mmCIF file with all atom_site columns, C-alpha atoms in Angstrom:
data_model
loop_
_atom_site.group_PDB
_atom_site.id
_atom_site.type_symbol
_atom_site.label_atom_id
_atom_site.label_alt_id
_atom_site.label_comp_id
_atom_site.label_asym_id
_atom_site.label_entity_id
_atom_site.label_seq_id
_atom_site.pdbx_PDB_ins_code
_atom_site.Cartn_x
_atom_site.Cartn_y
_atom_site.Cartn_z
_atom_site.occupancy
_atom_site.B_iso_or_equiv
_atom_site.pdbx_formal_charge
_atom_site.auth_seq_id
_atom_site.auth_comp_id
_atom_site.auth_asym_id
_atom_site.auth_atom_id
_atom_site.pdbx_PDB_model_num
ATOM 1   C CA . UNK F 1 1   ? 36.757  -10.054 -26.450 1.00 0.00 ? 30  UNK F CA 1
ATOM 2   C CA . UNK F 1 2   ? 33.227  -9.023  -27.063 1.00 0.00 ? 31  UNK F CA 1
ATOM 3   C CA . UNK F 1 3   ? 30.622  -10.631 -29.306 1.00 0.00 ? 32  UNK F CA 1
ATOM 4   C CA . UNK F 1 4   ? 29.126  -8.818  -32.366 1.00 0.00 ? 33  UNK F CA 1
ATOM 5   C CA . UNK F 1 5   ? 25.897  -8.092  -30.364 1.00 0.00 ? 34  UNK F CA 1
ATOM 6   C CA . UNK F 1 6   ? 27.802  -6.898  -27.409 1.00 0.00 ? 35  UNK F CA 1
ATOM 7   C CA . UNK F 1 7   ? 29.940  -4.606  -29.535 1.00 0.00 ? 36  UNK F CA 1
ATOM 8   C CA . UNK F 1 8   ? 26.842  -3.330  -31.354 1.00 0.00 ? 37  UNK F CA 1
ATOM 9   C CA . UNK F 1 9   ? 24.905  -2.517  -28.142 1.00 0.00 ? 38  UNK F CA 1
ATOM 10  C CA . UNK F 1 10  ? 28.018  -0.676  -26.613 1.00 0.00 ? 39  UNK F CA 1
ATOM 11  C CA . UNK F 1 11  ? 28.450  1.341   -29.849 1.00 0.00 ? 40  UNK F CA 1
ATOM 12  C CA . UNK F 1 12  ? 24.781  2.188   -29.814 1.00 0.00 ? 41  UNK F CA 1
ATOM 13  C CA . UNK F 1 13  ? 24.861  3.230   -26.131 1.00 0.00 ? 42  UNK F CA 1
ATOM 14  C CA . UNK F 1 14  ? 28.026  5.287   -26.610 1.00 0.00 ? 43  UNK F CA 1
ATOM 15  C CA . UNK F 1 15  ? 26.609  7.065   -29.753 1.00 0.00 ? 44  UNK F CA 1
ATOM 16  C CA . UNK F 1 16  ? 23.285  7.977   -28.018 1.00 0.00 ? 45  UNK F CA 1
ATOM 17  C CA . UNK F 1 17  ? 25.152  9.242   -24.832 1.00 0.00 ? 46  UNK F CA 1
ATOM 18  C CA . UNK F 1 18  ? 27.428  11.393  -26.909 1.00 0.00 ? 47  UNK F CA 1
ATOM 19  C CA . UNK F 1 19  ? 24.547  12.737  -28.966 1.00 0.00 ? 48  UNK F CA 1
ATOM 20  C CA . UNK F 1 20  ? 21.865  13.187  -26.435 1.00 0.00 ? 49  UNK F CA 1
ATOM 21  C CA . UNK F 1 21  ? 23.501  13.199  -23.009 1.00 0.00 ? 50  UNK F CA 1
ATOM 22  C CA . UNK F 1 22  ? 21.262  10.256  -21.872 1.00 0.00 ? 51  UNK F CA 1
ATOM 23  C CA . UNK F 1 23  ? 21.503  6.490   -22.587 1.00 0.00 ? 52  UNK F CA 1
ATOM 24  C CA . UNK F 1 24  ? 18.824  4.879   -24.700 1.00 0.00 ? 53  UNK F CA 1
ATOM 25  C CA . UNK F 1 25  ? 15.848  3.033   -23.103 1.00 0.00 ? 54  UNK F CA 1
ATOM 26  C CA . UNK F 1 26  ? 15.694  -0.781  -23.138 1.00 0.00 ? 55  UNK F CA 1
ATOM 27  C CA . UNK F 1 27  ? 13.085  -0.642  -25.894 1.00 0.00 ? 56  UNK F CA 1
ATOM 28  C CA . UNK F 1 28  ? 15.225  1.489   -28.041 1.00 0.00 ? 57  UNK F CA 1
ATOM 29  C CA . UNK F 1 29  ? 18.100  -0.975  -27.541 1.00 0.00 ? 58  UNK F CA 1
ATOM 30  C CA . UNK F 1 30  ? 15.891  -3.849  -28.343 1.00 0.00 ? 59  UNK F CA 1
ATOM 31  C CA . UNK F 1 31  ? 14.780  -2.133  -31.582 1.00 0.00 ? 60  UNK F CA 1
ATOM 32  C CA . UNK F 1 32  ? 18.244  -1.126  -32.599 1.00 0.00 ? 61  UNK F CA 1
ATOM 33  C CA . UNK F 1 33  ? 19.624  -4.686  -32.240 1.00 0.00 ? 62  UNK F CA 1
ATOM 34  C CA . UNK F 1 34  ? 16.485  -6.262  -33.663 1.00 0.00 ? 63  UNK F CA 1
ATOM 35  C CA . UNK F 1 35  ? 16.092  -8.377  -30.658 1.00 0.00 ? 64  UNK F CA 1
ATOM 36  C CA . UNK F 1 36  ? 12.509  -9.970  -29.795 1.00 0.00 ? 65  UNK F CA 1
ATOM 37  C CA . UNK F 1 37  ? 12.676  -9.215  -25.979 1.00 0.00 ? 66  UNK F CA 1
ATOM 38  C CA . UNK F 1 38  ? 14.167  -6.979  -23.493 1.00 0.00 ? 67  UNK F CA 1
ATOM 39  C CA . UNK F 1 39  ? 15.536  -10.006 -21.527 1.00 0.00 ? 68  UNK F CA 1
ATOM 40  C CA . UNK F 1 40  ? 18.098  -10.206 -24.357 1.00 0.00 ? 69  UNK F CA 1
ATOM 41  C CA . UNK F 1 41  ? 19.269  -6.608  -23.869 1.00 0.00 ? 70  UNK F CA 1
ATOM 42  C CA . UNK F 1 42  ? 19.402  -7.321  -20.145 1.00 0.00 ? 71  UNK F CA 1
ATOM 43  C CA . UNK F 1 43  ? 21.880  -10.098 -20.710 1.00 0.00 ? 72  UNK F CA 1
ATOM 44  C CA . UNK F 1 44  ? 23.984  -7.974  -22.993 1.00 0.00 ? 73  UNK F CA 1
ATOM 45  C CA . UNK F 1 45  ? 24.092  -5.152  -20.522 1.00 0.00 ? 74  UNK F CA 1
ATOM 46  C CA . UNK F 1 46  ? 25.136  -7.520  -17.742 1.00 0.00 ? 75  UNK F CA 1
ATOM 47  C CA . UNK F 1 47  ? 27.940  -9.032  -19.946 1.00 0.00 ? 76  UNK F CA 1
ATOM 48  C CA . UNK F 1 48  ? 29.353  -5.511  -20.870 1.00 0.00 ? 77  UNK F CA 1
ATOM 49  C CA . UNK F 1 49  ? 29.149  -4.582  -17.185 1.00 0.00 ? 78  UNK F CA 1
ATOM 50  C CA . UNK F 1 50  ? 30.930  -7.759  -16.130 1.00 0.00 ? 79  UNK F CA 1
ATOM 51  C CA . UNK F 1 51  ? 33.758  -7.023  -18.674 1.00 0.00 ? 80  UNK F CA 1
ATOM 52  C CA . UNK F 1 52  ? 34.091  -3.542  -17.309 1.00 0.00 ? 81  UNK F CA 1
ATOM 53  C CA . UNK F 1 53  ? 32.949  -1.638  -20.409 1.00 0.00 ? 82  UNK F CA 1
ATOM 54  C CA . UNK F 1 54  ? 29.875  0.093   -18.707 1.00 0.00 ? 83  UNK F CA 1
ATOM 55  C CA . UNK F 1 55  ? 28.780  0.719   -15.205 1.00 0.00 ? 84  UNK F CA 1
ATOM 56  C CA . UNK F 1 56  ? 25.142  0.891   -14.101 1.00 0.00 ? 85  UNK F CA 1
ATOM 57  C CA . UNK F 1 57  ? 24.552  3.630   -11.415 1.00 0.00 ? 86  UNK F CA 1
ATOM 58  C CA . UNK F 1 58  ? 22.653  2.429   -8.316  1.00 0.00 ? 87  UNK F CA 1
ATOM 59  C CA . UNK F 1 59  ? 19.063  3.793   -7.746  1.00 0.00 ? 88  UNK F CA 1
ATOM 60  C CA . UNK F 1 60  ? 18.818  5.345   -11.066 1.00 0.00 ? 89  UNK F CA 1
ATOM 61  C CA . UNK F 1 61  ? 16.789  3.928   -13.954 1.00 0.00 ? 90  UNK F CA 1
ATOM 62  C CA . UNK F 1 62  ? 18.278  4.148   -17.328 1.00 0.00 ? 91  UNK F CA 1
ATOM 63  C CA . UNK F 1 63  ? 21.570  5.360   -15.725 1.00 0.00 ? 92  UNK F CA 1
ATOM 64  C CA . UNK F 1 64  ? 24.662  3.943   -17.494 1.00 0.00 ? 93  UNK F CA 1
ATOM 65  C CA . UNK F 1 65  ? 28.192  5.161   -17.718 1.00 0.00 ? 94  UNK F CA 1
ATOM 66  C CA . UNK F 1 66  ? 30.378  4.006   -20.586 1.00 0.00 ? 95  UNK F CA 1
ATOM 67  C CA . UNK F 1 67  ? 33.705  3.285   -18.679 1.00 0.00 ? 96  UNK F CA 1
ATOM 68  C CA . UNK F 1 68  ? 35.838  2.309   -21.635 1.00 0.00 ? 97  UNK F CA 1
ATOM 69  C CA . UNK F 1 69  ? 35.700  1.307   -25.356 1.00 0.00 ? 98  UNK F CA 1
ATOM 70  C CA . UNK F 1 70  ? 37.500  -1.499  -27.111 1.00 0.00 ? 99  UNK F CA 1
ATOM 71  C CA . UNK F 1 71  ? 40.460  -0.542  -29.379 1.00 0.00 ? 100 UNK F CA 1
ATOM 72  C CA . UNK F 1 72  ? 38.375  -0.999  -32.465 1.00 0.00 ? 101 UNK F CA 1
ATOM 73  C CA . UNK F 1 73  ? 36.059  1.726   -31.210 1.00 0.00 ? 102 UNK F CA 1
ATOM 74  C CA . UNK F 1 74  ? 38.480  4.138   -29.512 1.00 0.00 ? 103 UNK F CA 1
ATOM 75  C CA . UNK F 1 75  ? 38.819  7.648   -30.960 1.00 0.00 ? 104 UNK F CA 1
ATOM 76  C CA . UNK F 1 76  ? 40.993  10.479  -29.928 1.00 0.00 ? 105 UNK F CA 1
ATOM 77  C CA . UNK F 1 77  ? 39.974  12.249  -27.043 1.00 0.00 ? 106 UNK F CA 1
ATOM 78  C CA . UNK F 1 78  ? 37.396  9.761   -25.581 1.00 0.00 ? 107 UNK F CA 1
ATOM 79  C CA . UNK F 1 79  ? 36.443  10.458  -22.042 1.00 0.00 ? 108 UNK F CA 1
ATOM 80  C CA . UNK F 1 80  ? 33.823  8.401   -20.190 1.00 0.00 ? 109 UNK F CA 1
ATOM 81  C CA . UNK F 1 81  ? 30.672  10.381  -19.678 1.00 0.00 ? 110 UNK F CA 1
ATOM 82  C CA . UNK F 1 82  ? 28.682  10.059  -16.579 1.00 0.00 ? 111 UNK F CA 1
ATOM 83  C CA . UNK F 1 83  ? 24.838  10.216  -16.624 1.00 0.00 ? 112 UNK F CA 1
ATOM 84  C CA . UNK F 1 84  ? 22.368  11.320  -14.113 1.00 0.00 ? 113 UNK F CA 1
ATOM 85  C CA . UNK F 1 85  ? 24.896  12.780  -11.418 1.00 0.00 ? 114 UNK F CA 1
ATOM 86  C CA . UNK F 1 86  ? 27.378  10.035  -10.639 1.00 0.00 ? 115 UNK F CA 1
ATOM 87  C CA . UNK F 1 87  ? 30.232  11.077  -8.178  1.00 0.00 ? 116 UNK F CA 1
ATOM 88  C CA . UNK F 1 88  ? 32.589  13.864  -9.516  1.00 0.00 ? 117 UNK F CA 1
ATOM 89  C CA . UNK F 1 89  ? 35.895  12.845  -11.231 1.00 0.00 ? 118 UNK F CA 1
ATOM 90  C CA . UNK F 1 90  ? 37.723  14.340  -8.289  1.00 0.00 ? 119 UNK F CA 1
ATOM 91  C CA . UNK F 1 91  ? 35.820  13.797  -5.069  1.00 0.00 ? 120 UNK F CA 1
ATOM 92  C CA . UNK F 1 92  ? 36.375  16.377  -2.341  1.00 0.00 ? 121 UNK F CA 1
ATOM 93  C CA . UNK F 1 93  ? 38.294  15.488  0.612   1.00 0.00 ? 122 UNK F CA 1
ATOM 94  C CA . UNK F 1 94  ? 36.493  13.274  3.002   1.00 0.00 ? 123 UNK F CA 1
ATOM 95  C CA . UNK F 1 95  ? 34.789  15.254  5.911   1.00 0.00 ? 124 UNK F CA 1
ATOM 96  C CA . UNK F 1 96  ? 33.365  13.447  8.867   1.00 0.00 ? 125 UNK F CA 1
ATOM 97  C CA . UNK F 1 97  ? 30.029  14.615  9.993   1.00 0.00 ? 126 UNK F CA 1
ATOM 98  C CA . UNK F 1 98  ? 29.059  14.649  13.713  1.00 0.00 ? 127 UNK F CA 1
ATOM 99  C CA . UNK F 1 99  ? 26.133  12.187  14.168  1.00 0.00 ? 128 UNK F CA 1
ATOM 100 C CA . UNK F 1 100 ? 24.105  14.971  15.753  1.00 0.00 ? 129 UNK F CA 1
ATOM 101 C CA . UNK F 1 101 ? 24.108  16.972  12.563  1.00 0.00 ? 130 UNK F CA 1
ATOM 102 C CA . UNK F 1 102 ? 22.720  14.209  10.332  1.00 0.00 ? 131 UNK F CA 1
ATOM 103 C CA . UNK F 1 103 ? 18.827  14.294  10.364  1.00 0.00 ? 132 UNK F CA 1
ATOM 104 C CA . UNK F 1 104 ? 17.462  10.740  10.199  1.00 0.00 ? 133 UNK F CA 1
ATOM 105 C CA . UNK F 1 105 ? 14.528  8.575   11.215  1.00 0.00 ? 134 UNK F CA 1
ATOM 106 C CA . UNK F 1 106 ? 14.246  5.049   12.208  1.00 0.00 ? 135 UNK F CA 1
ATOM 107 C CA . UNK F 1 107 ? 11.515  3.231   10.304  1.00 0.00 ? 136 UNK F CA 1
ATOM 108 C CA . UNK F 1 108 ? 9.855   -0.107  10.871  1.00 0.00 ? 137 UNK F CA 1
ATOM 109 C CA . UNK F 1 109 ? 10.689  -2.857  8.429   1.00 0.00 ? 138 UNK F CA 1
ATOM 110 C CA . UNK F 1 110 ? 7.422   -4.451  8.119   1.00 0.00 ? 139 UNK F CA 1
ATOM 111 C CA . UNK F 1 111 ? 8.530   -7.857  6.735   1.00 0.00 ? 140 UNK F CA 1
ATOM 112 C CA . UNK F 1 112 ? 9.065   -8.653  3.068   1.00 0.00 ? 141 UNK F CA 1
ATOM 113 C CA . UNK F 1 113 ? 7.294   -7.382  -0.093  1.00 0.00 ? 142 UNK F CA 1
ATOM 114 C CA . UNK F 1 114 ? 7.175   -9.508  -3.165  1.00 0.00 ? 143 UNK F CA 1
ATOM 115 C CA . UNK F 1 115 ? 8.877   -8.254  -6.387  1.00 0.00 ? 144 UNK F CA 1
ATOM 116 C CA . UNK F 1 116 ? 7.740   -11.411 -8.130  1.00 0.00 ? 145 UNK F CA 1
ATOM 117 C CA . UNK F 1 117 ? 4.535   -13.366 -7.412  1.00 0.00 ? 146 UNK F CA 1
ATOM 118 C CA . UNK F 1 118 ? 2.470   -12.063 -4.676  1.00 0.00 ? 147 UNK F CA 1
ATOM 119 C CA . UNK F 1 119 ? 3.116   -13.053 -1.112  1.00 0.00 ? 148 UNK F CA 1
ATOM 120 C CA . UNK F 1 120 ? 0.901   -12.884 2.011   1.00 0.00 ? 149 UNK F CA 1
ATOM 121 C CA . UNK F 1 121 ? 0.118   -9.357  3.351   1.00 0.00 ? 150 UNK F CA 1
ATOM 122 C CA . UNK F 1 122 ? 2.622   -7.577  5.484   1.00 0.00 ? 151 UNK F CA 1
ATOM 123 C CA . UNK F 1 123 ? 1.338   -6.823  8.874   1.00 0.00 ? 152 UNK F CA 1
ATOM 124 C CA . UNK F 1 124 ? 4.035   -6.924  11.620  1.00 0.00 ? 153 UNK F CA 1
ATOM 125 C CA . UNK F 1 125 ? 7.394   -5.303  12.378  1.00 0.00 ? 154 UNK F CA 1
ATOM 126 C CA . UNK F 1 126 ? 10.550  -7.273  11.505  1.00 0.00 ? 155 UNK F CA 1
ATOM 127 C CA . UNK F 1 127 ? 13.217  -4.821  12.584  1.00 0.00 ? 156 UNK F CA 1
ATOM 128 C CA . UNK F 1 128 ? 14.233  -1.107  12.295  1.00 0.00 ? 157 UNK F CA 1
ATOM 129 C CA . UNK F 1 129 ? 16.251  0.747   9.708   1.00 0.00 ? 158 UNK F CA 1
ATOM 130 C CA . UNK F 1 130 ? 17.538  4.361   9.908   1.00 0.00 ? 159 UNK F CA 1
ATOM 131 C CA . UNK F 1 131 ? 17.046  6.484   6.831   1.00 0.00 ? 160 UNK F CA 1
ATOM 132 C CA . UNK F 1 132 ? 17.922  10.107  6.112   1.00 0.00 ? 161 UNK F CA 1
ATOM 133 C CA . UNK F 1 133 ? 15.101  12.521  6.488   1.00 0.00 ? 162 UNK F CA 1
ATOM 134 C CA . UNK F 1 134 ? 15.840  13.839  2.960   1.00 0.00 ? 163 UNK F CA 1
ATOM 135 C CA . UNK F 1 135 ? 14.415  10.451  1.708   1.00 0.00 ? 164 UNK F CA 1
ATOM 136 C CA . UNK F 1 136 ? 11.021  10.843  3.309   1.00 0.00 ? 165 UNK F CA 1
ATOM 137 C CA . UNK F 1 137 ? 8.777   12.461  0.803   1.00 0.00 ? 166 UNK F CA 1
ATOM 138 C CA . UNK F 1 138 ? 5.584   14.271  1.511   1.00 0.00 ? 167 UNK F CA 1
ATOM 139 C CA . UNK F 1 139 ? 3.171   14.121  4.516   1.00 0.00 ? 168 UNK F CA 1
ATOM 140 C CA . UNK F 1 140 ? 2.048   11.054  6.232   1.00 0.00 ? 169 UNK F CA 1
ATOM 141 C CA . UNK F 1 141 ? 3.650   8.035   7.772   1.00 0.00 ? 170 UNK F CA 1
ATOM 142 C CA . UNK F 1 142 ? 6.445   6.063   6.223   1.00 0.00 ? 171 UNK F CA 1
ATOM 143 C CA . UNK F 1 143 ? 7.568   2.577   6.626   1.00 0.00 ? 172 UNK F CA 1
ATOM 144 C CA . UNK F 1 144 ? 10.122  -0.018  4.984   1.00 0.00 ? 173 UNK F CA 1
ATOM 145 C CA . UNK F 1 145 ? 9.883   -3.337  3.378   1.00 0.00 ? 174 UNK F CA 1
ATOM 146 C CA . UNK F 1 146 ? 12.683  -5.834  2.286   1.00 0.00 ? 175 UNK F CA 1
ATOM 147 C CA . UNK F 1 147 ? 12.307  -6.755  -1.377  1.00 0.00 ? 176 UNK F CA 1
ATOM 148 C CA . UNK F 1 148 ? 12.033  -10.514 -2.240  1.00 0.00 ? 177 UNK F CA 1
ATOM 149 C CA . UNK F 1 149 ? 12.348  -11.471 -6.020  1.00 0.00 ? 178 UNK F CA 1
ATOM 150 C CA . UNK F 1 150 ? 13.468  -9.876  -9.194  1.00 0.00 ? 179 UNK F CA 1
ATOM 151 C CA . UNK F 1 151 ? 10.483  -8.606  -10.882 1.00 0.00 ? 180 UNK F CA 1
ATOM 152 C CA . UNK F 1 152 ? 11.485  -4.919  -10.604 1.00 0.00 ? 181 UNK F CA 1
ATOM 153 C CA . UNK F 1 153 ? 15.192  -5.166  -11.542 1.00 0.00 ? 182 UNK F CA 1
ATOM 154 C CA . UNK F 1 154 ? 14.704  -2.810  -14.561 1.00 0.00 ? 183 UNK F CA 1
ATOM 155 C CA . UNK F 1 155 ? 13.529  -0.183  -12.312 1.00 0.00 ? 184 UNK F CA 1
ATOM 156 C CA . UNK F 1 156 ? 16.849  -0.538  -10.167 1.00 0.00 ? 185 UNK F CA 1
ATOM 157 C CA . UNK F 1 157 ? 15.119  -2.545  -7.428  1.00 0.00 ? 186 UNK F CA 1
ATOM 158 C CA . UNK F 1 158 ? 16.950  -5.931  -6.596  1.00 0.00 ? 187 UNK F CA 1
ATOM 159 C CA . UNK F 1 159 ? 16.235  -8.762  -4.360  1.00 0.00 ? 188 UNK F CA 1
ATOM 160 C CA . UNK F 1 160 ? 17.407  -7.954  -0.826  1.00 0.00 ? 189 UNK F CA 1
ATOM 161 C CA . UNK F 1 161 ? 16.986  -4.215  -1.147  1.00 0.00 ? 190 UNK F CA 1
ATOM 162 C CA . UNK F 1 162 ? 14.925  -2.267  1.348   1.00 0.00 ? 191 UNK F CA 1
ATOM 163 C CA . UNK F 1 163 ? 12.359  0.048   -0.061  1.00 0.00 ? 192 UNK F CA 1
ATOM 164 C CA . UNK F 1 164 ? 11.022  3.073   1.787   1.00 0.00 ? 193 UNK F CA 1
ATOM 165 C CA . UNK F 1 165 ? 7.189   3.583   1.315   1.00 0.00 ? 194 UNK F CA 1
ATOM 166 C CA . UNK F 1 166 ? 4.900   6.478   2.134   1.00 0.00 ? 195 UNK F CA 1
ATOM 167 C CA . UNK F 1 167 ? 1.540   5.411   3.297   1.00 0.00 ? 196 UNK F CA 1
ATOM 168 C CA . UNK F 1 168 ? -1.314  6.381   0.789   1.00 0.00 ? 197 UNK F CA 1
ATOM 169 C CA . UNK F 1 169 ? -4.290  4.864   -0.747  1.00 0.00 ? 198 UNK F CA 1
ATOM 170 C CA . UNK F 1 170 ? -4.042  6.707   -4.015  1.00 0.00 ? 199 UNK F CA 1
ATOM 171 C CA . UNK F 1 171 ? -1.491  6.520   -6.861  1.00 0.00 ? 200 UNK F CA 1
ATOM 172 C CA . UNK F 1 172 ? -0.924  7.852   -10.348 1.00 0.00 ? 201 UNK F CA 1
ATOM 173 C CA . UNK F 1 173 ? -0.229  5.778   -13.406 1.00 0.00 ? 202 UNK F CA 1
ATOM 174 C CA . UNK F 1 174 ? 3.394   4.972   -13.472 1.00 0.00 ? 203 UNK F CA 1
ATOM 175 C CA . UNK F 1 175 ? 4.000   5.044   -9.578  1.00 0.00 ? 204 UNK F CA 1
ATOM 176 C CA . UNK F 1 176 ? 5.600   1.928   -8.074  1.00 0.00 ? 205 UNK F CA 1
ATOM 177 C CA . UNK F 1 177 ? 3.330   1.021   -5.115  1.00 0.00 ? 206 UNK F CA 1
ATOM 178 C CA . UNK F 1 178 ? 2.670   -1.618  -2.522  1.00 0.00 ? 207 UNK F CA 1
ATOM 179 C CA . UNK F 1 179 ? -0.599  -3.171  -3.780  1.00 0.00 ? 208 UNK F CA 1
ATOM 180 C CA . UNK F 1 180 ? -2.747  -5.546  -1.729  1.00 0.00 ? 209 UNK F CA 1
ATOM 181 C CA . UNK F 1 181 ? -4.426  -7.956  -3.940  1.00 0.00 ? 210 UNK F CA 1
ATOM 182 C CA . UNK F 1 182 ? -7.770  -9.488  -2.804  1.00 0.00 ? 211 UNK F CA 1
ATOM 183 C CA . UNK F 1 183 ? -7.023  -8.300  0.716   1.00 0.00 ? 212 UNK F CA 1
ATOM 184 C CA . UNK F 1 184 ? -4.391  -11.057 1.446   1.00 0.00 ? 213 UNK F CA 1
ATOM 185 C CA . UNK F 1 185 ? -1.501  -10.828 -1.136  1.00 0.00 ? 214 UNK F CA 1
ATOM 186 C CA . UNK F 1 186 ? 0.998   -8.011  -1.249  1.00 0.00 ? 215 UNK F CA 1
ATOM 187 C CA . UNK F 1 187 ? 3.311   -7.113  -4.058  1.00 0.00 ? 216 UNK F CA 1
ATOM 188 C CA . UNK F 1 188 ? 5.563   -4.192  -5.244  1.00 0.00 ? 217 UNK F CA 1
ATOM 189 C CA . UNK F 1 189 ? 4.690   -3.281  -8.876  1.00 0.00 ? 218 UNK F CA 1
ATOM 190 C CA . UNK F 1 190 ? 4.144   -0.403  -11.136 1.00 0.00 ? 219 UNK F CA 1
ATOM 191 C CA . UNK F 1 191 ? 0.548   1.066   -11.010 1.00 0.00 ? 220 UNK F CA 1
ATOM 192 C CA . UNK F 1 192 ? -1.647  1.592   -14.073 1.00 0.00 ? 221 UNK F CA 1
ATOM 193 C CA . UNK F 1 193 ? -5.372  2.273   -14.078 1.00 0.00 ? 222 UNK F CA 1
ATOM 194 C CA . UNK F 1 194 ? -7.489  1.783   -17.171 1.00 0.00 ? 223 UNK F CA 1
ATOM 195 C CA . UNK F 1 195 ? -11.206 2.257   -16.830 1.00 0.00 ? 224 UNK F CA 1
ATOM 196 C CA . UNK F 1 196 ? -12.582 -0.202  -14.211 1.00 0.00 ? 225 UNK F CA 1
ATOM 197 C CA . UNK F 1 197 ? -9.310  -2.237  -14.196 1.00 0.00 ? 226 UNK F CA 1
ATOM 198 C CA . UNK F 1 198 ? -5.822  -1.940  -12.596 1.00 0.00 ? 227 UNK F CA 1
ATOM 199 C CA . UNK F 1 199 ? -2.685  -3.348  -14.004 1.00 0.00 ? 228 UNK F CA 1
ATOM 200 C CA . UNK F 1 200 ? 0.188   -4.255  -11.821 1.00 0.00 ? 229 UNK F CA 1
ATOM 201 C CA . UNK F 1 201 ? 3.279   -4.184  -14.200 1.00 0.00 ? 230 UNK F CA 1
ATOM 202 C CA . UNK F 1 202 ? 6.555   -5.859  -13.351 1.00 0.00 ? 231 UNK F CA 1
ATOM 203 C CA . UNK F 1 203 ? 9.992   -4.182  -14.522 1.00 0.00 ? 232 UNK F CA 1
ATOM 204 C CA . UNK F 1 204 ? 11.277  -7.561  -15.744 1.00 0.00 ? 233 UNK F CA 1
ATOM 205 C CA . UNK F 1 205 ? 10.170  -9.156  -19.144 1.00 0.00 ? 234 UNK F CA 1
ATOM 206 C CA . UNK F 1 206 ? 10.244  -12.601 -17.331 1.00 0.00 ? 235 UNK F CA 1
ATOM 207 C CA . UNK F 1 207 ? 7.083   -11.602 -15.574 1.00 0.00 ? 236 UNK F CA 1
ATOM 208 C CA . UNK F 1 208 ? 3.625   -10.873 -17.175 1.00 0.00 ? 237 UNK F CA 1
ATOM 209 C CA . UNK F 1 209 ? 1.617   -7.811  -16.351 1.00 0.00 ? 238 UNK F CA 1
ATOM 210 C CA . UNK F 1 210 ? -1.414  -8.846  -14.019 1.00 0.00 ? 239 UNK F CA 1
ATOM 211 C CA . UNK F 1 211 ? -4.828  -7.092  -14.471 1.00 0.00 ? 240 UNK F CA 1
ATOM 212 C CA . UNK F 1 212 ? -7.490  -7.048  -11.863 1.00 0.00 ? 241 UNK F CA 1
ATOM 213 C CA . UNK F 1 213 ? -10.872 -5.423  -11.304 1.00 0.00 ? 242 UNK F CA 1
ATOM 214 C CA . UNK F 1 214 ? -10.266 -2.150  -9.478  1.00 0.00 ? 243 UNK F CA 1
ATOM 215 C CA . UNK F 1 215 ? -12.081 -3.371  -6.406  1.00 0.00 ? 244 UNK F CA 1
ATOM 216 C CA . UNK F 1 216 ? -9.647  -6.328  -6.080  1.00 0.00 ? 245 UNK F CA 1
ATOM 217 C CA . UNK F 1 217 ? -6.563  -4.033  -5.562  1.00 0.00 ? 246 UNK F CA 1
ATOM 218 C CA . UNK F 1 218 ? -5.813  -1.633  -2.737  1.00 0.00 ? 247 UNK F CA 1
ATOM 219 C CA . UNK F 1 219 ? -2.846  0.762   -2.848  1.00 0.00 ? 248 UNK F CA 1
ATOM 220 C CA . UNK F 1 220 ? -1.032  0.497   0.472   1.00 0.00 ? 249 UNK F CA 1
ATOM 221 C CA . UNK F 1 221 ? 1.605   2.996   -0.291  1.00 0.00 ? 250 UNK F CA 1
ATOM 222 C CA . UNK F 1 222 ? 4.024   4.481   -2.948  1.00 0.00 ? 251 UNK F CA 1
ATOM 223 C CA . UNK F 1 223 ? 7.799   4.020   -3.220  1.00 0.00 ? 252 UNK F CA 1
ATOM 224 C CA . UNK F 1 224 ? 9.791   7.105   -2.273  1.00 0.00 ? 253 UNK F CA 1
ATOM 225 C CA . UNK F 1 225 ? 13.366  5.696   -1.546  1.00 0.00 ? 254 UNK F CA 1
ATOM 226 C CA . UNK F 1 226 ? 15.608  2.627   -1.735  1.00 0.00 ? 255 UNK F CA 1
ATOM 227 C CA . UNK F 1 227 ? 18.434  1.312   0.640   1.00 0.00 ? 256 UNK F CA 1
ATOM 228 C CA . UNK F 1 228 ? 20.868  -1.206  -0.711  1.00 0.00 ? 257 UNK F CA 1
ATOM 229 C CA . UNK F 1 229 ? 23.492  -3.075  1.379   1.00 0.00 ? 258 UNK F CA 1
ATOM 230 C CA . UNK F 1 230 ? 26.665  -4.444  -0.137  1.00 0.00 ? 259 UNK F CA 1
#
């Protein structure tokens, strides 16, 4: 049985997906349910997922599939609608690919990166991980980092994930970057420059945005991929 807030949120998500083809943002959900913070929405989303009413699609921000509706909401002809390219309803027959046909590269996993409070800078290889070449974006060297912490969960990045980083010293507003703070602390955050200041924004309302003078923050790389083990 769902609580009233859970039912209201499920109805709102279903209505928006049916109308627009995409689920609402966390801010829109918060406003629709008149909640004070997005952490309340996160708890409701988790509860709906645990009860089998929705499914969040891995590696895709704002990607939610409505799996089923309670009897009180079920209408004739309801079909779950998949957002942002989930697997087809009828998958093609499995076809093994020879290893030689899969183009991949082994990257160094250069320790752990904080998705929480900053940790000391990363400077040595921990182990290697093989990633498909299609994940490597743009020119330049790439490396990987293991995520520690939960500050980027609303961007689809969880504790224990491995992120693929392209080395660069520049970033655009909104990029998720590896930032080196004061030359000794490294963190994974969303980058935003405003005048002579740089904000490192979390994707979890439990963590505050940290703002530094621009000369205290060095971009070490930009997120281009993510690997999750189950």
